[in-house]
Amino acid sequence: MANGSIPVVVALLAATFRLATPLIFAALGGVISERSGVVNIGLEGIMIVGAFFAVYGSSLTGNPWVGLLFAVISGALVAAIHAVLSIHLKADQTVSGVAINLFAGALTSFLIFKLFGRQGQTDGVAALPYPAEAMAKVPVIGPFLAELNWFVFMAIILVFVVHYVLYYTPLGLRIRAVGEHPKAADTLGINVYKIRYLCVIMSGVFAGLGGATLSIGVMNLFREGMVSGRGFIALAAMIFGNWKPFGAAAASFLFAFAQAFEILAQKFGWALPTEAYLAFPYILTMLALAGFVGKTTPPAADGVPYNKGER
Amino acid sequence: MANKNTTSSKLRAALNTLIFPLISIVIAMFIAVFFVMWAEGENFFTATITLFQAIWEGSFGTSFSIIETLVFVTPLLFTGLANAVAFKTGLFNIGVEGQFIMGIFAAAAVGLIPGIPAVIHVPLVLISGMLIGALWAAIPGFLKAKVGTNEVINTIMMNFIAMFFVNYMIMGPLNEPGKATTPIIQNSAKLWRFLGEANRVNAGLFIGLLLVVLVYILLWKTTIGYELRAVGLNPHAAEYGGISIKKNIVLAMAISGAIAGLGGAVHVAGIQYQAIQLFGFTGFGFDGIAVALLGKSHPVGVLLSAILFGALNSSSLNLQLANIPKDIVYLIQAIIIIFVAADYIYKWIGEKRKKEAMING
């Protein structure tokens, strides 16, 4: 991906940012959903749907920004299914998430067949344009900026926005209250269901953006299996980041760095097998959860359906 | 008289548990018909006929398709039962997929050992799968019991670790040169294909069916099963009654993992004869979740829903031949789970009726 003329360090750094971006989006989605008390294992599926509809929107109109809009809306819709199931219908949130993941995979393969008349992958479409050459002219960091795409900037801005909303606004206080102690929040007149719907749907919006990053940010098509577990790595990043926006983003960067480093290490022929790098995020997250690396505390009411009027 | 009453109330209870999964299946099929209508541009009746004809012919239409359906049912019996045992203990073992993969690895490795007679080799292969699956599942079980970490997250993580580990072994130490697989296992490690070598159905099916009975006996006729179910129903009450929650969590995970690992070993010893590099999950573990949920975590329910899901999976090829997108069958499965997950609707309707009855007196 990196052209030969730029220094290795810059290429490594840029690759880390590019690889971290879809993880950051989805991990932020996880943070916002779980802070309100709804576990969202369906992030993977929502990313798949977002990635597909970004391509479909772009192919339909020729405008990749419309594709972006499609990704956001489709992500929100799939998340809304999860929201209805887990909030009003009090479904087991893990079951609902598993169902969403299976549904997303099947739906998108079906739609590739129906809407593109092909199997396995869609046609190439207009990807989100990025002025790489203009960026390269920026002094000092130009070569680095030239290697990125717009999604990277959006993701980083979103980290700050989510952090600000969660910790410095009344809405954020309500979200956290609902995730920690929904009954107390309800007593104070906060509509628990409304907050949770909002958060789950927002998590779909974010994860949809994460999917779009892969399909119209990095590439220009949708391929079956292109998300390949990134939704789950994002889930790991959210946990490793202790359910906090900055933490989740930092974990996403760490996991992405491991991936970027692997590509580099392969180039130099260093001995560690590829699979070791691939397994790194998961092993690290398990260690973190077990208390060997740092400390993680999930929101108190995470995954517990709220029953209005139950004593 | 009293006897008759209990049988009729038992029958009613059985009907009540059956009605919900059945409604879910019907709704899912109904939605699938709409997808076919859209894909094929047909009206409702032709679409219904096209779809069900393709599914039926692909799964039970010919003797070959029946045999292939049984091949697809076999792994789902194992993964479905593995999930059911965990569910009954109040645990969610998403890691059945990873434990299945570890079973594949163990069988593919142990199956390579030369010079062992089949009477010893086959059990050795199966036991190695069980042990590695049990171990792989006991780790998240132990972490939950000891540190209190969520088994859902840990088993998801361990699915990926299992996949990468096994891929490393397939492409590294156990690699068949020039291929993305391990070498073919010894003949002495292969399960009996009772309808001839050309038909993939094998003795693994009977192991799966036997396991349906064994899991039923374990859960309902033994003290161990009683304790597992007690922890699943109400851990605090169970502990008050002198049942160790921690011990049973680890035990349930280990049993669940052993069943899943056995499934993986059977898949190698009966079908694949080798481990093949994975570019994604096999899907058997996740289908197993669906099978257990639809079967209400009862062994008989698991058997029935494994047949349904196995039939759907095996009909996907025929759907493609009939020019219907094969993903329809996977859509049906996903929608079934969505509706199974939403079973609160039914409780809600029931409660509303009760309330109305109370008010209207």
Short mmCIF file of C-alpha atoms in Angstrom, two decimals, chain A residues 258-259 262 266 270-283, chain B residues 157 160-173 175 180 277-279:
data_model
loop_
_atom_site.label_atom_id
_atom_site.label_comp_id
_atom_site.label_asym_id
_atom_site.label_seq_id
_atom_site.Cartn_x
_atom_site.Cartn_y
_atom_site.Cartn_z
CA ALA A 258 0.26 -5.07 16.01
CA GLN A 259 -1.36 -5.69 12.63
CA GLU A 262 3.12 -7.72 11.23
CA GLN A 266 6.93 -10.05 7.15
CA TRP A 270 11.23 -11.88 10.98
CA ALA A 271 10.37 -15.25 12.37
CA LEU A 272 7.15 -14.84 14.39
CA PRO A 273 4.24 -16.54 12.54
CA THR A 274 1.44 -14.36 11.16
CA GLU A 275 -1.08 -16.12 13.36
CA ALA A 276 0.68 -14.88 16.49
CA TYR A 277 0.05 -11.26 15.47
CA LEU A 278 -3.52 -12.08 14.52
CA ALA A 279 -4.19 -13.66 17.92
CA PHE A 280 -2.51 -10.82 19.83
CA PRO A 281 -5.60 -8.60 20.43
CA TYR A 282 -7.64 -11.53 21.73
CA ILE A 283 -4.96 -12.85 24.07
CA MET B 157 -11.76 -14.37 22.14
CA PHE B 160 -10.26 -16.57 17.31
CA ILE B 161 -7.22 -17.83 19.22
CA ALA B 162 -8.23 -21.42 18.37
CA MET B 163 -8.64 -20.56 14.69
CA PHE B 164 -5.25 -18.85 14.45
CA PHE B 165 -3.52 -21.56 16.48
CA VAL B 166 -4.93 -24.33 14.32
CA ASN B 167 -4.12 -22.44 11.12
CA TYR B 168 -0.57 -22.06 12.36
CA MET B 169 -0.31 -25.80 13.00
CA ILE B 170 -1.83 -26.61 9.59
CA MET B 171 0.49 -24.28 7.72
CA GLY B 172 3.48 -24.99 9.99
CA PRO B 173 4.39 -28.16 11.89
CA ASN B 175 1.61 -29.08 6.97
CA ALA B 180 -3.08 -25.74 2.80
CA GLN B 277 -6.75 -24.14 6.65
CA LEU B 278 -9.60 -21.96 7.89
CA PHE B 279 -10.30 -18.63 6.23
#
